[in-house]
Every structure is written in C-alpha cells, then in structure tokens.
Amino acid sequence: MLRADHEVIKACNRVYRRFGVTHHQFQILRILNAADEPLTQGTVGEHLLVSRANLSGLVDRMSKASLIRRRTSRRDRRVVMIDLTDRGREILSVLEPVRDSVESILFAELD
C-alpha cells in the first residue's frame, strides 16, 4: 500500500508542478477546502503531520503564490489563520480529479 501511495504521489507531482504546486501544498489546499472555514496553521500542521518550521515555509510560498490568505486571529494575535483564495480553490478543482484518476488507475489492480 505504501508503495502504491508513493506511485500515486509521484505521478500526481508531475501534474502538480505544471500548476506550481507541490504534494504538500495540494494537501494543504484539500485540508482547507474540507474545513469550510479558516484554520490555524497549527491545525493544518496536525492534519499534515509536518513540523511547524516546514509548515511555515509551505504557507509562506503558498501565500506568495496567492493560493491561500494568511491573517492574524482577532482573538489572539499570536495565532495565524489561513484560508483558501479563489485561485487556490480553482487550482484545487483542477487537480483533485487528476489525483482521483491517477489513484483509480494505480489502485485498480489491487484486490
């Protein structure tokens, strides 16, 4: 299963690169889309299982690429909230079917 998952990621990364997105960035887009509300960076990091330092770099790059919005929480200025932009939603809507198709093809032979 791990090998199959690795093959899915490898195949999808070829497509993601065309949109300037990495596998982890795609996962962040999916997490934020599923939430239907802004999430803290910490919450996203917990879902993604990456360190705060790695997440911070990912969020920086995604913010610069206008895939996500970053803002300070109104309740606690130490907390950073992140949310999808329209561009992030648009890219996700293109890439999710690609991921699903690749997954279906690669997992079809498993019983």
mmCIF file of N, CA, C and O in Angstrom:
data_model
loop_
_atom_site.group_PDB
_atom_site.id
_atom_site.type_symbol
_atom_site.label_atom_id
_atom_site.label_comp_id
_atom_site.label_asym_id
_atom_site.label_seq_id
_atom_site.Cartn_x
_atom_site.Cartn_y
_atom_site.Cartn_z
ATOM 1 N N MET A 1 0.831 -1.198 0.000
ATOM 2 C CA MET A 1 0.000 0.000 0.000
ATOM 3 C C MET A 1 0.872 1.257 0.000
ATOM 4 O O MET A 1 0.551 2.213 -0.693
ATOM 5 N N LEU A 2 1.938 1.220 0.789
ATOM 6 C CA LEU A 2 2.827 2.385 0.823
ATOM 7 C C LEU A 2 3.477 2.625 -0.533
ATOM 8 O O LEU A 2 3.608 3.759 -0.970
ATOM 9 N N ARG A 3 3.878 1.539 -1.180
ATOM 10 C CA ARG A 3 4.488 1.671 -2.500
ATOM 11 C C ARG A 3 3.474 2.243 -3.495
ATOM 12 O O ARG A 3 3.801 3.115 -4.295
ATOM 13 N N ALA A 4 2.259 1.766 -3.438
ATOM 14 C CA ALA A 4 1.217 2.267 -4.341
ATOM 15 C C ALA A 4 0.947 3.744 -4.077
ATOM 16 O O ALA A 4 0.815 4.542 -5.014
ATOM 17 N N ASP A 5 0.875 4.123 -2.806
ATOM 18 C CA ASP A 5 0.661 5.527 -2.456
ATOM 19 C C ASP A 5 1.811 6.380 -2.969
ATOM 20 O O ASP A 5 1.601 7.478 -3.493
ATOM 21 N N HIS A 6 3.035 5.872 -2.834
ATOM 22 C CA HIS A 6 4.208 6.601 -3.335
ATOM 23 C C HIS A 6 4.105 6.798 -4.850
ATOM 24 O O HIS A 6 4.432 7.872 -5.361
ATOM 25 N N GLU A 7 3.636 5.789 -5.554
ATOM 26 C CA GLU A 7 3.483 5.895 -7.011
ATOM 27 C C GLU A 7 2.409 6.917 -7.382
ATOM 28 O O GLU A 7 2.565 7.656 -8.353
ATOM 29 N N VAL A 8 1.340 6.973 -6.613
ATOM 30 C CA VAL A 8 0.292 7.977 -6.844
ATOM 31 C C VAL A 8 0.878 9.377 -6.665
ATOM 32 O O VAL A 8 0.680 10.259 -7.504
ATOM 33 N N ILE A 9 1.608 9.562 -5.585
ATOM 34 C CA ILE A 9 2.216 10.871 -5.311
ATOM 35 C C ILE A 9 3.175 11.251 -6.430
ATOM 36 O O ILE A 9 3.165 12.391 -6.913
ATOM 37 N N LYS A 10 4.015 10.317 -6.851
ATOM 38 C CA LYS A 10 4.975 10.574 -7.923
ATOM 39 C C LYS A 10 4.265 10.978 -9.219
ATOM 40 O O LYS A 10 4.647 11.958 -9.866
ATOM 41 N N ALA A 11 3.247 10.239 -9.589
ATOM 42 C CA ALA A 11 2.511 10.535 -10.818
ATOM 43 C C ALA A 11 1.801 11.888 -10.721
ATOM 44 O O ALA A 11 1.820 12.670 -11.677
ATOM 45 N N CYS A 12 1.198 12.151 -9.587
ATOM 46 C CA CYS A 12 0.475 13.419 -9.411
ATOM 47 C C CYS A 12 1.427 14.612 -9.378
ATOM 48 O O CYS A 12 1.088 15.690 -9.888
ATOM 49 N N ASN A 13 2.600 14.424 -8.802
ATOM 50 C CA ASN A 13 3.563 15.529 -8.720
ATOM 51 C C ASN A 13 3.922 16.080 -10.096
ATOM 52 O O ASN A 13 4.167 17.273 -10.236
ATOM 53 N N ARG A 14 3.936 15.226 -11.100
ATOM 54 C CA ARG A 14 4.218 15.697 -12.463
ATOM 55 C C ARG A 14 3.169 16.720 -12.910
ATOM 56 O O ARG A 14 3.492 17.703 -13.566
ATOM 57 N N VAL A 15 1.917 16.462 -12.555
ATOM 58 C CA VAL A 15 0.845 17.386 -12.916
ATOM 59 C C VAL A 15 0.867 18.609 -12.001
ATOM 60 O O VAL A 15 0.727 19.740 -12.457
ATOM 61 N N TYR A 16 1.054 18.382 -10.697
ATOM 62 C CA TYR A 16 1.070 19.492 -9.747
ATOM 63 C C TYR A 16 2.103 20.547 -10.147
ATOM 64 O O TYR A 16 1.852 21.747 -10.043
ATOM 65 N N ARG A 17 3.277 20.083 -10.592
ATOM 66 C CA ARG A 17 4.354 21.020 -10.952
ATOM 67 C C ARG A 17 3.915 21.997 -12.039
ATOM 68 O O ARG A 17 4.360 23.143 -12.047
ATOM 69 N N ARG A 18 3.067 21.544 -12.937
ATOM 70 C CA ARG A 18 2.585 22.429 -14.012
ATOM 71 C C ARG A 18 1.811 23.617 -13.450
ATOM 72 O O ARG A 18 1.694 24.652 -14.083
ATOM 73 N N PHE A 19 1.254 23.428 -12.265
ATOM 74 C CA PHE A 19 0.486 24.491 -11.615
ATOM 75 C C PHE A 19 1.287 25.166 -10.509
ATOM 76 O O PHE A 19 0.753 25.971 -9.757
ATOM 77 N N GLY A 20 2.556 24.812 -10.380
ATOM 78 C CA GLY A 20 3.417 25.406 -9.367
ATOM 79 C C GLY A 20 3.094 24.955 -7.954
ATOM 80 O O GLY A 20 3.309 25.694 -7.002
ATOM 81 N N VAL A 21 2.556 23.739 -7.813
ATOM 82 C CA VAL A 21 2.118 23.226 -6.520
ATOM 83 C C VAL A 21 2.877 21.929 -6.213
ATOM 84 O O VAL A 21 3.107 21.117 -7.102
ATOM 85 N N THR A 22 3.235 21.745 -4.954
ATOM 86 C CA THR A 22 3.855 20.503 -4.513
ATOM 87 C C THR A 22 2.779 19.597 -3.898
ATOM 88 O O THR A 22 1.652 20.029 -3.655
ATOM 89 N N HIS A 23 3.168 18.371 -3.623
ATOM 90 C CA HIS A 23 2.234 17.427 -2.992
ATOM 91 C C HIS A 23 1.716 17.971 -1.659
ATOM 92 O O HIS A 23 0.513 17.940 -1.393
ATOM 93 N N HIS A 24 2.619 18.476 -0.825
ATOM 94 C CA HIS A 24 2.188 19.002 0.478
ATOM 95 C C HIS A 24 1.277 20.222 0.314
ATOM 96 O O HIS A 24 0.318 20.390 1.058
ATOM 97 N N GLN A 25 1.573 21.068 -0.658
ATOM 98 C CA GLN A 25 0.722 22.227 -0.885
ATOM 99 C C GLN A 25 -0.671 21.794 -1.349
ATOM 100 O O GLN A 25 -1.670 22.364 -0.918
ATOM 101 N N PHE A 26 -0.724 20.792 -2.197
ATOM 102 C CA PHE A 26 -2.014 20.242 -2.625
ATOM 103 C C PHE A 26 -2.784 19.729 -1.415
ATOM 104 O O PHE A 26 -3.991 19.971 -1.282
ATOM 105 N N GLN A 27 -2.102 19.032 -0.515
ATOM 106 C CA GLN A 27 -2.745 18.517 0.690
ATOM 107 C C GLN A 27 -3.283 19.653 1.560
ATOM 108 O O GLN A 27 -4.376 19.559 2.125
ATOM 109 N N ILE A 28 -2.537 20.730 1.667
ATOM 110 C CA ILE A 28 -2.999 21.896 2.436
ATOM 111 C C ILE A 28 -4.265 22.472 1.798
ATOM 112 O O ILE A 28 -5.228 22.813 2.499
ATOM 113 N N LEU A 29 -4.283 22.579 0.474
ATOM 114 C CA LEU A 29 -5.484 23.065 -0.212
ATOM 115 C C LEU A 29 -6.680 22.182 0.111
ATOM 116 O O LEU A 29 -7.779 22.682 0.380
ATOM 117 N N ARG A 30 -6.480 20.874 0.105
ATOM 118 C CA ARG A 30 -7.570 19.934 0.410
ATOM 119 C C ARG A 30 -8.053 20.084 1.853
ATOM 120 O O ARG A 30 -9.257 20.057 2.121
ATOM 121 N N ILE A 31 -7.133 20.221 2.772
ATOM 122 C CA ILE A 31 -7.483 20.367 4.190
ATOM 123 C C ILE A 31 -8.314 21.630 4.392
ATOM 124 O O ILE A 31 -9.358 21.611 5.051
ATOM 125 N N LEU A 32 -7.859 22.732 3.802
ATOM 126 C CA LEU A 32 -8.579 23.998 3.958
ATOM 127 C C LEU A 32 -9.943 23.953 3.276
ATOM 128 O O LEU A 32 -10.923 24.475 3.811
ATOM 129 N N ASN A 33 -10.023 23.321 2.145
ATOM 130 C CA ASN A 33 -11.293 23.213 1.430
ATOM 131 C C ASN A 33 -12.309 22.391 2.227
ATOM 132 O O ASN A 33 -13.477 22.737 2.303
ATOM 133 N N ALA A 34 -11.853 21.326 2.832
ATOM 134 C CA ALA A 34 -12.743 20.457 3.613
ATOM 135 C C ALA A 34 -13.248 21.152 4.877
ATOM 136 O O ALA A 34 -14.328 20.844 5.365
ATOM 137 N N ALA A 35 -12.478 22.093 5.386
ATOM 138 C CA ALA A 35 -12.831 22.755 6.643
ATOM 139 C C ALA A 35 -13.972 23.755 6.488
ATOM 140 O O ALA A 35 -14.699 24.023 7.437
ATOM 141 N N ASP A 36 -14.126 24.341 5.326
ATOM 142 C CA ASP A 36 -15.164 25.351 5.087
ATOM 143 C C ASP A 36 -15.037 26.584 5.975
ATOM 144 O O ASP A 36 -15.994 27.349 6.110
ATOM 145 N N GLU A 37 -13.910 26.739 6.629
ATOM 146 C CA GLU A 37 -13.647 27.942 7.421
ATOM 147 C C GLU A 37 -12.137 28.057 7.592
ATOM 148 O O GLU A 37 -11.419 27.065 7.437
ATOM 149 N N PRO A 38 -11.642 29.250 7.890
ATOM 150 C CA PRO A 38 -10.201 29.390 8.115
ATOM 151 C C PRO A 38 -9.740 28.484 9.262
ATOM 152 O O PRO A 38 -10.479 28.259 10.220
ATOM 153 N N LEU A 39 -8.535 27.971 9.126
ATOM 154 C CA LEU A 39 -7.941 27.124 10.163
ATOM 155 C C LEU A 39 -6.657 27.754 10.657
ATOM 156 O O LEU A 39 -6.010 28.516 9.938
ATOM 157 N N THR A 40 -6.273 27.395 11.858
ATOM 158 C CA THR A 40 -4.978 27.848 12.357
ATOM 159 C C THR A 40 -3.890 27.054 11.656
ATOM 160 O O THR A 40 -4.104 25.923 11.214
ATOM 161 N N GLN A 41 -2.703 27.639 11.569
ATOM 162 C CA GLN A 41 -1.578 26.918 10.990
ATOM 163 C C GLN A 41 -1.314 25.647 11.785
ATOM 164 O O GLN A 41 -0.986 24.613 11.212
ATOM 165 N N GLY A 42 -1.476 25.719 13.080
ATOM 166 C CA GLY A 42 -1.254 24.555 13.926
ATOM 167 C C GLY A 42 -2.181 23.407 13.584
ATOM 168 O O GLY A 42 -1.769 22.244 13.518
ATOM 169 N N THR A 43 -3.445 23.710 13.347
ATOM 170 C CA THR A 43 -4.419 22.685 12.985
ATOM 171 C C THR A 43 -4.056 22.048 11.649
ATOM 172 O O THR A 43 -4.100 20.824 11.500
ATOM 173 N N VAL A 44 -3.674 22.860 10.681
ATOM 174 C CA VAL A 44 -3.274 22.335 9.375
ATOM 175 C C VAL A 44 -2.042 21.445 9.538
ATOM 176 O O VAL A 44 -1.966 20.359 8.966
ATOM 177 N N GLY A 45 -1.090 21.884 10.339
ATOM 178 C CA GLY A 45 0.118 21.093 10.590
ATOM 179 C C GLY A 45 -0.187 19.745 11.215
ATOM 180 O O GLY A 45 0.432 18.734 10.872
ATOM 181 N N GLU A 46 -1.159 19.714 12.123
ATOM 182 C CA GLU A 46 -1.562 18.449 12.749
ATOM 183 C C GLU A 46 -2.149 17.489 11.721
ATOM 184 O O GLU A 46 -1.860 16.300 11.742
ATOM 185 N N HIS A 47 -2.951 18.007 10.811
ATOM 186 C CA HIS A 47 -3.545 17.171 9.761
ATOM 187 C C HIS A 47 -2.482 16.668 8.783
ATOM 188 O O HIS A 47 -2.565 15.548 8.292
ATOM 189 N N LEU A 48 -1.518 17.520 8.506
ATOM 190 C CA LEU A 48 -0.500 17.212 7.508
ATOM 191 C C LEU A 48 0.674 16.428 8.082
ATOM 192 O O LEU A 48 1.432 15.828 7.342
ATOM 193 N N LEU A 49 0.814 16.444 9.397
ATOM 194 C CA LEU A 49 1.913 15.758 10.078
ATOM 195 C C LEU A 49 3.278 16.284 9.652
ATOM 196 O O LEU A 49 4.180 15.514 9.328
ATOM 197 N N VAL A 50 3.416 17.607 9.628
ATOM 198 C CA VAL A 50 4.707 18.228 9.344
ATOM 199 C C VAL A 50 5.070 19.156 10.494
ATOM 200 O O VAL A 50 4.204 19.591 11.259
ATOM 201 N N SER A 51 6.347 19.455 10.605
ATOM 202 C CA SER A 51 6.808 20.331 11.681
ATOM 203 C C SER A 51 6.334 21.762 11.425
ATOM 204 O O SER A 51 6.000 22.139 10.297
ATOM 205 N N ARG A 52 6.350 22.550 12.479
ATOM 206 C CA ARG A 52 5.943 23.962 12.341
ATOM 207 C C ARG A 52 6.847 24.706 11.368
ATOM 208 O O ARG A 52 6.388 25.532 10.597
ATOM 209 N N ALA A 53 8.144 24.395 11.422
ATOM 210 C CA ALA A 53 9.099 25.067 10.530
ATOM 211 C C ALA A 53 8.780 24.750 9.072
ATOM 212 O O ALA A 53 8.769 25.650 8.222
ATOM 213 N N ASN A 54 8.539 23.483 8.767
ATOM 214 C CA ASN A 54 8.203 23.099 7.388
ATOM 215 C C ASN A 54 6.887 23.722 6.956
ATOM 216 O O ASN A 54 6.755 24.190 5.831
ATOM 217 N N LEU A 55 5.904 23.711 7.842
ATOM 218 C CA LEU A 55 4.606 24.276 7.514
ATOM 219 C C LEU A 55 4.719 25.773 7.257
ATOM 220 O O LEU A 55 4.110 26.290 6.326
ATOM 221 N N SER A 56 5.502 26.442 8.050
ATOM 222 C CA SER A 56 5.675 27.875 7.898
ATOM 223 C C SER A 56 6.216 28.212 6.514
ATOM 224 O O SER A 56 5.727 29.130 5.844
ATOM 225 N N GLY A 57 7.199 27.448 6.052
ATOM 226 C CA GLY A 57 7.750 27.666 4.719
ATOM 227 C C GLY A 57 6.733 27.389 3.626
ATOM 228 O O GLY A 57 6.626 28.136 2.649
ATOM 229 N N LEU A 58 5.970 26.318 3.795
ATOM 230 C CA LEU A 58 4.921 25.992 2.824
ATOM 231 C C LEU A 58 3.882 27.107 2.750
ATOM 232 O O LEU A 58 3.479 27.539 1.665
ATOM 233 N N VAL A 59 3.453 27.571 3.910
ATOM 234 C CA VAL A 59 2.440 28.628 3.969
ATOM 235 C C VAL A 59 2.985 29.919 3.360
ATOM 236 O O VAL A 59 2.272 30.612 2.622
ATOM 237 N N ASP A 60 4.246 30.240 3.615
ATOM 238 C CA ASP A 60 4.863 31.430 3.010
ATOM 239 C C ASP A 60 4.793 31.364 1.491
ATOM 240 O O ASP A 60 4.360 32.318 0.837
ATOM 241 N N ARG A 61 5.223 30.239 0.937
ATOM 242 C CA ARG A 61 5.241 30.093 -0.522
ATOM 243 C C ARG A 61 3.822 30.114 -1.104
ATOM 244 O O ARG A 61 3.577 30.715 -2.151
ATOM 245 N N MET A 62 2.897 29.471 -0.412
ATOM 246 C CA MET A 62 1.521 29.444 -0.900
ATOM 247 C C MET A 62 0.864 30.817 -0.829
ATOM 248 O O MET A 62 0.076 31.181 -1.702
ATOM 249 N N SER A 63 1.201 31.572 0.179
ATOM 250 C CA SER A 63 0.669 32.925 0.321
ATOM 251 C C SER A 63 1.214 33.820 -0.797
ATOM 252 O O SER A 63 0.462 34.574 -1.423
ATOM 253 N N LYS A 64 2.508 33.698 -1.075
ATOM 254 C CA LYS A 64 3.117 34.486 -2.159
ATOM 255 C C LYS A 64 2.532 34.115 -3.513
ATOM 256 O O LYS A 64 2.434 34.956 -4.402
ATOM 257 N N ALA A 65 2.128 32.851 -3.677
ATOM 258 C CA ALA A 65 1.531 32.389 -4.936
ATOM 259 C C ALA A 65 0.028 32.663 -4.980
ATOM 260 O O ALA A 65 -0.654 32.261 -5.928
ATOM 261 N N SER A 66 -0.506 33.343 -3.978
ATOM 262 C CA SER A 66 -1.931 33.683 -3.880
ATOM 263 C C SER A 66 -2.842 32.460 -3.853
ATOM 264 O O SER A 66 -3.969 32.504 -4.333
ATOM 265 N N LEU A 67 -2.370 31.356 -3.271
ATOM 266 C CA LEU A 67 -3.191 30.154 -3.114
ATOM 267 C C LEU A 67 -3.972 30.188 -1.808
ATOM 268 O O LEU A 67 -5.053 29.614 -1.716
ATOM 269 N N ILE A 68 -3.394 30.848 -0.817
ATOM 270 C CA ILE A 68 -4.038 30.970 0.494
ATOM 271 C C ILE A 68 -3.894 32.391 1.002
ATOM 272 O O ILE A 68 -3.040 33.146 0.540
ATOM 273 N N ARG A 69 -4.745 32.737 1.966
ATOM 274 C CA ARG A 69 -4.675 34.012 2.684
ATOM 275 C C ARG A 69 -4.208 33.703 4.089
ATOM 276 O O ARG A 69 -4.643 32.712 4.688
ATOM 277 N N ARG A 70 -3.403 34.540 4.600
ATOM 278 C CA ARG A 70 -2.930 34.404 5.969
ATOM 279 C C ARG A 70 -3.318 35.679 6.712
ATOM 280 O O ARG A 70 -3.133 36.782 6.216
ATOM 281 N N ARG A 71 -3.886 35.467 7.907
ATOM 282 C CA ARG A 71 -4.227 36.645 8.723
ATOM 283 C C ARG A 71 -4.123 36.281 10.199
ATOM 284 O O ARG A 71 -4.203 35.109 10.582
ATOM 285 N N THR A 72 -3.979 37.277 10.994
ATOM 286 C CA THR A 72 -3.877 37.098 12.434
ATOM 287 C C THR A 72 -5.273 36.941 13.027
ATOM 288 O O THR A 72 -6.208 37.623 12.613
ATOM 289 N N SER A 73 -5.396 36.048 13.984
ATOM 290 C CA SER A 73 -6.677 35.833 14.651
ATOM 291 C C SER A 73 -7.086 37.098 15.400
ATOM 292 O O SER A 73 -6.249 37.773 16.001
ATOM 293 N N ARG A 74 -8.366 37.385 15.380
ATOM 294 C CA ARG A 74 -8.871 38.552 16.116
ATOM 295 C C ARG A 74 -8.832 38.312 17.618
ATOM 296 O O ARG A 74 -8.675 39.235 18.391
ATOM 297 N N ARG A 75 -8.981 37.058 18.017
ATOM 298 C CA ARG A 75 -8.997 36.715 19.442
ATOM 299 C C ARG A 75 -7.604 36.684 20.058
ATOM 300 O O ARG A 75 -7.423 37.025 21.213
ATOM 301 N N ASP A 76 -6.641 36.192 19.272
ATOM 302 C CA ASP A 76 -5.279 36.027 19.788
ATOM 303 C C ASP A 76 -4.305 36.342 18.661
ATOM 304 O O ASP A 76 -4.163 35.568 17.716
ATOM 305 N N ARG A 77 -3.630 37.472 18.767
ATOM 306 C CA ARG A 77 -2.756 37.930 17.686
ATOM 307 C C ARG A 77 -1.564 37.008 17.450
ATOM 308 O O ARG A 77 -0.891 37.116 16.446
ATOM 309 N N ARG A 78 -1.306 36.086 18.356
ATOM 310 C CA ARG A 78 -0.211 35.128 18.163
ATOM 311 C C ARG A 78 -0.613 34.001 17.216
ATOM 312 O O ARG A 78 0.239 33.295 16.691
ATOM 313 N N VAL A 79 -1.907 33.845 16.994
ATOM 314 C CA VAL A 79 -2.431 32.748 16.178
ATOM 315 C C VAL A 79 -2.614 33.220 14.738
ATOM 316 O O VAL A 79 -3.216 34.253 14.487
ATOM 317 N N VAL A 80 -2.073 32.434 13.806
ATOM 318 C CA VAL A 80 -2.204 32.741 12.382
ATOM 319 C C VAL A 80 -3.277 31.839 11.777
ATOM 320 O O VAL A 80 -3.244 30.624 11.925
ATOM 321 N N MET A 81 -4.244 32.470 11.134
ATOM 322 C CA MET A 81 -5.330 31.752 10.464
ATOM 323 C C MET A 81 -5.024 31.728 8.972
ATOM 324 O O MET A 81 -4.524 32.708 8.415
ATOM 325 N N ILE A 82 -5.337 30.588 8.325
ATOM 326 C CA ILE A 82 -5.146 30.511 6.878
ATOM 327 C C ILE A 82 -6.427 30.010 6.220
ATOM 328 O O ILE A 82 -7.186 29.253 6.804
ATOM 329 N N ASP A 83 -6.649 30.480 5.003
ATOM 330 C CA ASP A 83 -7.859 30.158 4.254
ATOM 331 C C ASP A 83 -7.520 30.131 2.768
ATOM 332 O O ASP A 83 -6.537 30.744 2.328
ATOM 333 N N LEU A 84 -8.332 29.444 1.994
ATOM 334 C CA LEU A 84 -8.143 29.378 0.547
ATOM 335 C C LEU A 84 -8.512 30.696 -0.117
ATOM 336 O O LEU A 84 -9.453 31.377 0.298
ATOM 337 N N THR A 85 -7.798 31.014 -1.168
ATOM 338 C CA THR A 85 -8.182 32.122 -2.038
ATOM 339 C C THR A 85 -8.989 31.525 -3.190
ATOM 340 O O THR A 85 -9.058 30.302 -3.353
ATOM 341 N N ASP A 86 -9.565 32.375 -4.004
ATOM 342 C CA ASP A 86 -10.277 31.887 -5.190
ATOM 343 C C ASP A 86 -9.318 31.128 -6.099
ATOM 344 O O ASP A 86 -9.673 30.099 -6.660
ATOM 345 N N ARG A 87 -8.093 31.616 -6.217
ATOM 346 C CA ARG A 87 -7.088 30.938 -7.050
ATOM 347 C C ARG A 87 -6.770 29.554 -6.481
ATOM 348 O O ARG A 87 -6.641 28.578 -7.221
ATOM 349 N N GLY A 88 -6.659 29.450 -5.178
ATOM 350 C CA GLY A 88 -6.410 28.162 -4.540
ATOM 351 C C GLY A 88 -7.538 27.183 -4.799
ATOM 352 O O GLY A 88 -7.305 26.005 -5.100
ATOM 353 N N ARG A 89 -8.771 27.664 -4.708
ATOM 354 C CA ARG A 89 -9.946 26.821 -4.990
ATOM 355 C C ARG A 89 -9.963 26.363 -6.444
ATOM 356 O O ARG A 89 -10.287 25.223 -6.755
ATOM 357 N N GLU A 90 -9.603 27.291 -7.329
ATOM 358 C CA GLU A 90 -9.583 26.998 -8.757
ATOM 359 C C GLU A 90 -8.559 25.892 -9.072
ATOM 360 O O GLU A 90 -8.877 24.925 -9.767
ATOM 361 N N ILE A 91 -7.370 26.035 -8.555
ATOM 362 C CA ILE A 91 -6.324 25.036 -8.793
ATOM 363 C C ILE A 91 -6.726 23.700 -8.186
ATOM 364 O O ILE A 91 -6.548 22.645 -8.793
ATOM 365 N N LEU A 92 -7.295 23.737 -6.998
ATOM 366 C CA LEU A 92 -7.736 22.500 -6.356
ATOM 367 C C LEU A 92 -8.807 21.808 -7.200
ATOM 368 O O LEU A 92 -8.785 20.589 -7.362
ATOM 369 N N SER A 93 -9.721 22.570 -7.768
ATOM 370 C CA SER A 93 -10.796 21.971 -8.569
ATOM 371 C C SER A 93 -10.259 21.298 -9.830
ATOM 372 O O SER A 93 -10.866 20.362 -10.337
ATOM 373 N N VAL A 94 -9.123 21.745 -10.323
ATOM 374 C CA VAL A 94 -8.489 21.111 -11.472
ATOM 375 C C VAL A 94 -7.689 19.883 -11.035
ATOM 376 O O VAL A 94 -7.722 18.838 -11.689
ATOM 377 N N LEU A 95 -6.976 20.001 -9.921
ATOM 378 C CA LEU A 95 -6.057 18.939 -9.505
ATOM 379 C C LEU A 95 -6.734 17.767 -8.797
ATOM 380 O O LEU A 95 -6.250 16.642 -8.898
ATOM 381 N N GLU A 96 -7.826 17.992 -8.107
ATOM 382 C CA GLU A 96 -8.488 16.880 -7.404
ATOM 383 C C GLU A 96 -8.936 15.763 -8.352
ATOM 384 O O GLU A 96 -8.676 14.590 -8.075
ATOM 385 N N PRO A 97 -9.561 16.077 -9.469
ATOM 386 C CA PRO A 97 -9.940 14.988 -10.384
ATOM 387 C C PRO A 97 -8.716 14.247 -10.944
ATOM 388 O O PRO A 97 -8.772 13.043 -11.179
ATOM 389 N N VAL A 98 -7.619 14.971 -11.136
ATOM 390 C CA VAL A 98 -6.394 14.332 -11.611
ATOM 391 C C VAL A 98 -5.917 13.330 -10.570
ATOM 392 O O VAL A 98 -5.619 12.178 -10.881
ATOM 393 N N ARG A 99 -5.868 13.760 -9.318
ATOM 394 C CA ARG A 99 -5.456 12.874 -8.224
ATOM 395 C C ARG A 99 -6.374 11.648 -8.159
ATOM 396 O O ARG A 99 -5.903 10.514 -8.044
ATOM 397 N N ASP A 100 -7.669 11.857 -8.253
ATOM 398 C CA ASP A 100 -8.625 10.755 -8.182
ATOM 399 C C ASP A 100 -8.419 9.772 -9.335
ATOM 400 O O ASP A 100 -8.473 8.557 -9.144
ATOM 401 N N SER A 101 -8.186 10.286 -10.538
ATOM 402 C CA SER A 101 -7.984 9.421 -11.704
ATOM 403 C C SER A 101 -6.717 8.595 -11.572
ATOM 404 O O SER A 101 -6.714 7.396 -11.822
ATOM 405 N N VAL A 102 -5.632 9.237 -11.179
ATOM 406 C CA VAL A 102 -4.357 8.530 -11.009
ATOM 407 C C VAL A 102 -4.509 7.457 -9.941
ATOM 408 O O VAL A 102 -4.070 6.313 -10.123
ATOM 409 N N GLU A 103 -5.151 7.809 -8.852
ATOM 410 C CA GLU A 103 -5.382 6.852 -7.763
ATOM 411 C C GLU A 103 -6.197 5.654 -8.253
ATOM 412 O O GLU A 103 -5.862 4.505 -7.975
ATOM 413 N N SER A 104 -7.256 5.921 -8.985
ATOM 414 C CA SER A 104 -8.109 4.841 -9.505
ATOM 415 C C SER A 104 -7.328 3.906 -10.416
ATOM 416 O O SER A 104 -7.446 2.688 -10.326
ATOM 417 N N ILE A 105 -6.534 4.470 -11.295
ATOM 418 C CA ILE A 105 -5.764 3.675 -12.240
ATOM 419 C C ILE A 105 -4.732 2.810 -11.503
ATOM 420 O O ILE A 105 -4.610 1.615 -11.752
ATOM 421 N N LEU A 106 -3.992 3.424 -10.596
ATOM 422 C CA LEU A 106 -2.924 2.689 -9.911
ATOM 423 C C LEU A 106 -3.439 1.672 -8.902
ATOM 424 O O LEU A 106 -2.814 0.635 -8.687
ATOM 425 N N PHE A 107 -4.583 1.948 -8.297
ATOM 426 C CA PHE A 107 -5.128 1.023 -7.294
ATOM 427 C C PHE A 107 -6.089 -0.009 -7.900
ATOM 428 O O PHE A 107 -6.509 -0.939 -7.226
ATOM 429 N N ALA A 108 -6.439 0.148 -9.181
ATOM 430 C CA ALA A 108 -7.416 -0.747 -9.817
ATOM 431 C C ALA A 108 -6.982 -2.204 -9.799
ATOM 432 O O ALA A 108 -7.807 -3.104 -9.694
ATOM 433 N N GLU A 109 -5.686 -2.430 -9.850
ATOM 434 C CA GLU A 109 -5.198 -3.806 -9.910
ATOM 435 C C GLU A 109 -5.049 -4.450 -8.544
ATOM 436 O O GLU A 109 -4.738 -5.638 -8.446
ATOM 437 N N LEU A 110 -5.278 -3.698 -7.488
ATOM 438 C CA LEU A 110 -5.207 -4.283 -6.153
ATOM 439 C C LEU A 110 -6.527 -4.933 -5.804
ATOM 440 O O LEU A 110 -7.588 -4.466 -6.164
ATOM 441 N N ASP A 111 -6.461 -6.055 -5.086
ATOM 442 C CA ASP A 111 -7.708 -6.692 -4.666
ATOM 443 C C ASP A 111 -7.882 -6.579 -3.173
ATOM 444 O O ASP A 111 -7.085 -6.087 -2.459
#
